[in-house]
Tab-separated table of C-alpha atoms in Angstrom:
chain	number	residue	atom	x	y	z
A	747	UNK	CA	-13.444	0.141	-9.614
A	748	UNK	CA	-14.321	2.256	-6.485
A	749	UNK	CA	-13.252	0.859	-3.201
A	750	UNK	CA	-15.806	0.216	-0.276
A	751	UNK	CA	-12.839	-0.224	2.058
A	752	UNK	CA	-11.185	3.096	1.240
A	753	UNK	CA	-13.980	5.854	1.013
A	754	UNK	CA	-13.478	8.329	-1.855
A	755	UNK	CA	-10.580	6.051	-3.334
A	756	UNK	CA	-10.514	3.518	-6.307
A	757	UNK	CA	-8.137	1.340	-8.210
A	758	UNK	CA	-6.347	3.527	-10.668
A	759	UNK	CA	-3.563	3.257	-13.427
A	760	UNK	CA	-0.678	4.787	-11.548
A	761	UNK	CA	0.807	6.195	-14.821
A	762	UNK	CA	-2.017	8.801	-14.686
A	763	UNK	CA	-0.485	10.082	-11.463
A	764	UNK	CA	3.156	9.193	-11.259
A	765	UNK	CA	4.162	8.891	-14.848
A	766	UNK	CA	6.151	5.557	-14.743
A	767	UNK	CA	6.384	5.116	-18.597
A	768	UNK	CA	8.073	1.727	-18.254
A	769	UNK	CA	5.643	-0.320	-20.304
A	770	UNK	CA	3.776	-1.846	-17.360
A	771	UNK	CA	0.729	-0.004	-15.953
A	772	UNK	CA	0.909	-0.522	-12.249
A	773	UNK	CA	-2.398	-0.522	-10.354
A	774	UNK	CA	-2.706	1.465	-7.185
A	775	UNK	CA	-5.154	3.340	-4.990
A	776	UNK	CA	-6.132	6.984	-6.047
A	777	UNK	CA	-9.020	9.341	-6.075
A	778	UNK	CA	-12.289	7.675	-7.072
A	779	UNK	CA	-12.559	10.140	-10.024
A	780	UNK	CA	-9.683	8.293	-11.500
A	781	UNK	CA	-11.025	4.827	-11.059
A	782	UNK	CA	-10.569	2.187	-13.761
A	783	UNK	CA	-13.460	0.990	-15.446
A	784	UNK	CA	-13.311	-2.741	-15.865
A	785	UNK	CA	-15.196	-5.403	-17.935
A	786	UNK	CA	-15.362	-9.234	-17.262
A	787	UNK	CA	-14.081	-11.381	-20.034
A	788	UNK	CA	-14.436	-14.955	-18.789
A	789	UNK	CA	-12.322	-15.006	-15.670
A	790	UNK	CA	-10.341	-12.042	-16.661
A	791	UNK	CA	-10.843	-8.467	-15.792
A	792	UNK	CA	-9.947	-6.056	-18.532
A	793	UNK	CA	-9.679	-2.299	-19.026
A	794	UNK	CA	-12.811	-0.914	-20.822
A	795	UNK	CA	-10.466	1.654	-22.287
A	796	UNK	CA	-8.179	-0.753	-24.319
A	797	UNK	CA	-9.018	-4.281	-23.366
A	798	UNK	CA	-5.682	-4.793	-21.561
A	799	UNK	CA	-5.924	-7.556	-18.794
A	800	UNK	CA	-5.494	-6.645	-15.060
A	801	UNK	CA	-3.102	-9.230	-13.773
A	802	UNK	CA	-0.567	-10.379	-11.156
A	803	UNK	CA	2.915	-9.230	-12.135
A	804	UNK	CA	5.358	-12.135	-12.668
A	805	UNK	CA	4.047	-14.464	-10.191
A	806	UNK	CA	0.835	-15.045	-8.095
A	807	UNK	CA	2.420	-14.611	-4.679
A	808	UNK	CA	1.770	-12.426	-1.643
A	809	UNK	CA	3.282	-9.104	-1.976
A	810	UNK	CA	3.604	-8.894	-5.872
A	811	UNK	CA	2.163	-5.929	-7.807
A	812	UNK	CA	-0.925	-5.914	-9.890
A	813	UNK	CA	-0.549	-4.440	-13.476
A	814	UNK	CA	-2.338	-3.902	-16.647
A	815	UNK	CA	-0.337	-5.707	-19.153
A	816	UNK	CA	-0.699	-8.193	-22.053
A	817	UNK	CA	2.856	-8.525	-23.207
A	818	UNK	CA	3.506	-12.074	-22.324
A	819	UNK	CA	1.859	-15.515	-22.517
A	820	UNK	CA	1.335	-15.550	-18.707
A	821	UNK	CA	-0.845	-12.438	-19.033
A	822	UNK	CA	-4.162	-14.298	-19.336
A	823	UNK	CA	-3.338	-17.089	-16.777
A	824	UNK	CA	-2.092	-14.410	-14.118
A	825	UNK	CA	-5.191	-12.396	-14.942
A	826	UNK	CA	-7.872	-14.761	-13.797
A	827	UNK	CA	-9.870	-13.605	-10.873
A	828	UNK	CA	-12.619	-14.713	-8.422
A	829	UNK	CA	-15.247	-11.954	-7.429
A	830	UNK	CA	-16.065	-13.163	-3.938
A	831	UNK	CA	-19.308	-12.817	-2.007
A	832	UNK	CA	-17.206	-10.925	0.919
A	833	UNK	CA	-16.551	-8.121	-1.146
A	834	UNK	CA	-13.029	-9.327	-2.178
A	835	UNK	CA	-11.338	-9.993	-5.536
A	836	UNK	CA	-8.903	-13.107	-5.396
A	837	UNK	CA	-6.678	-14.690	-8.002
A	838	UNK	CA	-8.208	-17.912	-9.249
A	839	UNK	CA	-4.747	-19.861	-8.649
A	840	UNK	CA	-4.482	-18.418	-5.088
A	841	UNK	CA	-7.905	-17.934	-3.635
A	842	UNK	CA	-6.294	-17.446	-0.068
A	843	UNK	CA	-5.131	-13.916	-1.394
A	844	UNK	CA	-6.961	-10.995	-2.366
A	845	UNK	CA	-6.296	-7.492	-3.874
A	846	UNK	CA	-4.954	-5.245	-1.175
A	847	UNK	CA	-2.325	-2.528	-0.710
A	848	UNK	CA	1.148	-2.658	0.823
A	849	UNK	CA	1.511	-1.292	4.432
A	850	UNK	CA	3.801	1.205	3.248
A	851	UNK	CA	3.335	3.248	0.097
A	852	UNK	CA	6.128	4.727	-1.894
A	853	UNK	CA	6.443	8.519	-2.034
A	854	UNK	CA	6.226	10.540	-5.317
A	855	UNK	CA	6.268	13.947	-6.240
A	856	UNK	CA	2.897	15.342	-7.265
A	857	UNK	CA	1.339	18.803	-8.014
A	858	UNK	CA	1.049	20.952	-4.826
A	859	UNK	CA	-2.683	20.965	-5.522
A	860	UNK	CA	-3.140	17.211	-6.218
A	861	UNK	CA	-5.531	15.446	-4.115
A	862	UNK	CA	-2.616	12.945	-3.493
A	863	UNK	CA	-0.459	15.562	-1.678
A	864	UNK	CA	0.749	15.073	1.836
A	865	UNK	CA	0.402	17.462	4.690
A	866	UNK	CA	2.306	17.236	7.891
A	867	UNK	CA	1.240	17.571	11.345
A	868	UNK	CA	4.571	18.997	12.618
A	869	UNK	CA	4.989	21.411	9.747
A	870	UNK	CA	5.532	24.532	11.771
A	871	UNK	CA	8.110	22.554	13.979
A	872	UNK	CA	9.854	21.436	10.732
A	873	UNK	CA	9.787	24.990	9.250
A	874	UNK	CA	11.345	26.533	12.360
A	875	UNK	CA	14.204	24.073	12.287
A	876	UNK	CA	15.238	24.468	8.699
A	877	UNK	CA	17.824	26.995	9.296
A	878	UNK	CA	19.255	25.453	12.504
A	879	UNK	CA	22.924	24.505	12.642
A	880	UNK	CA	23.635	20.624	12.960
A	881	UNK	CA	24.345	19.546	16.352
A	882	UNK	CA	24.458	16.243	18.178
A	883	UNK	CA	21.814	17.108	20.717
A	884	UNK	CA	19.295	18.408	18.177
A	885	UNK	CA	16.000	16.696	18.497
A	886	UNK	CA	14.530	14.823	15.440
A	887	UNK	CA	10.875	15.888	14.354
A	888	UNK	CA	8.617	12.873	13.373
A	889	UNK	CA	6.931	13.237	9.899
A	890	UNK	CA	3.515	12.598	11.043
A	891	UNK	CA	0.850	13.108	8.409
A	892	UNK	CA	-2.194	15.177	8.831
A	893	UNK	CA	-3.391	14.275	5.416
A	894	UNK	CA	-3.538	10.523	6.254
A	895	UNK	CA	-4.834	9.526	9.696
A	896	UNK	CA	-2.590	7.331	11.642
A	897	UNK	CA	0.200	7.516	9.020
A	898	UNK	CA	3.761	8.753	9.036
A	899	UNK	CA	6.810	8.815	6.834
A	900	UNK	CA	9.335	6.166	8.049
A	901	UNK	CA	12.588	4.806	7.087
A	902	UNK	CA	12.287	1.129	6.328
A	903	UNK	CA	15.218	-1.191	6.775
A	904	UNK	CA	14.479	-4.677	5.791
A	905	UNK	CA	11.443	-5.976	7.671
A	906	UNK	CA	7.957	-4.122	7.581
A	907	UNK	CA	7.484	-2.062	10.759
A	908	UNK	CA	3.970	-1.397	12.279
A	909	UNK	CA	3.690	1.914	14.052
A	910	UNK	CA	0.843	2.955	16.292
A	911	UNK	CA	0.734	6.869	16.211
């Protein structure tokens, strides 16, 4: 499923990129070449590869992940989707929600040649500082990404933070 909201990206099975191997197949955004191919079965969306339903994990509430999984009785009920006229896909049981991504994405190790690799705006300054001895007056270097416009690596406490770079 290629995304019109994120050019060059699509909904992918994260196992192909991060190797979760936990029995669930978490959905995420990745290169469009890895986009999941889905078929409609009634109100369900299923993987064309193996027929496994695309569903909300555990509960249908804001912030919960979406997975491919048919291991429990809720799988079909939590996998009913509305394809809306405004280009959004929403759970039947919660039409006020729609598929989206979290403001902060988790970091994972990837191949240095991966299309998912991160590059840093301040890499030269970071490299220069790697052999400095720790001191209290040392200036921190922000981890601003050049690979992802207006994004940075941040330390998250409890509440989400909006950062305007």
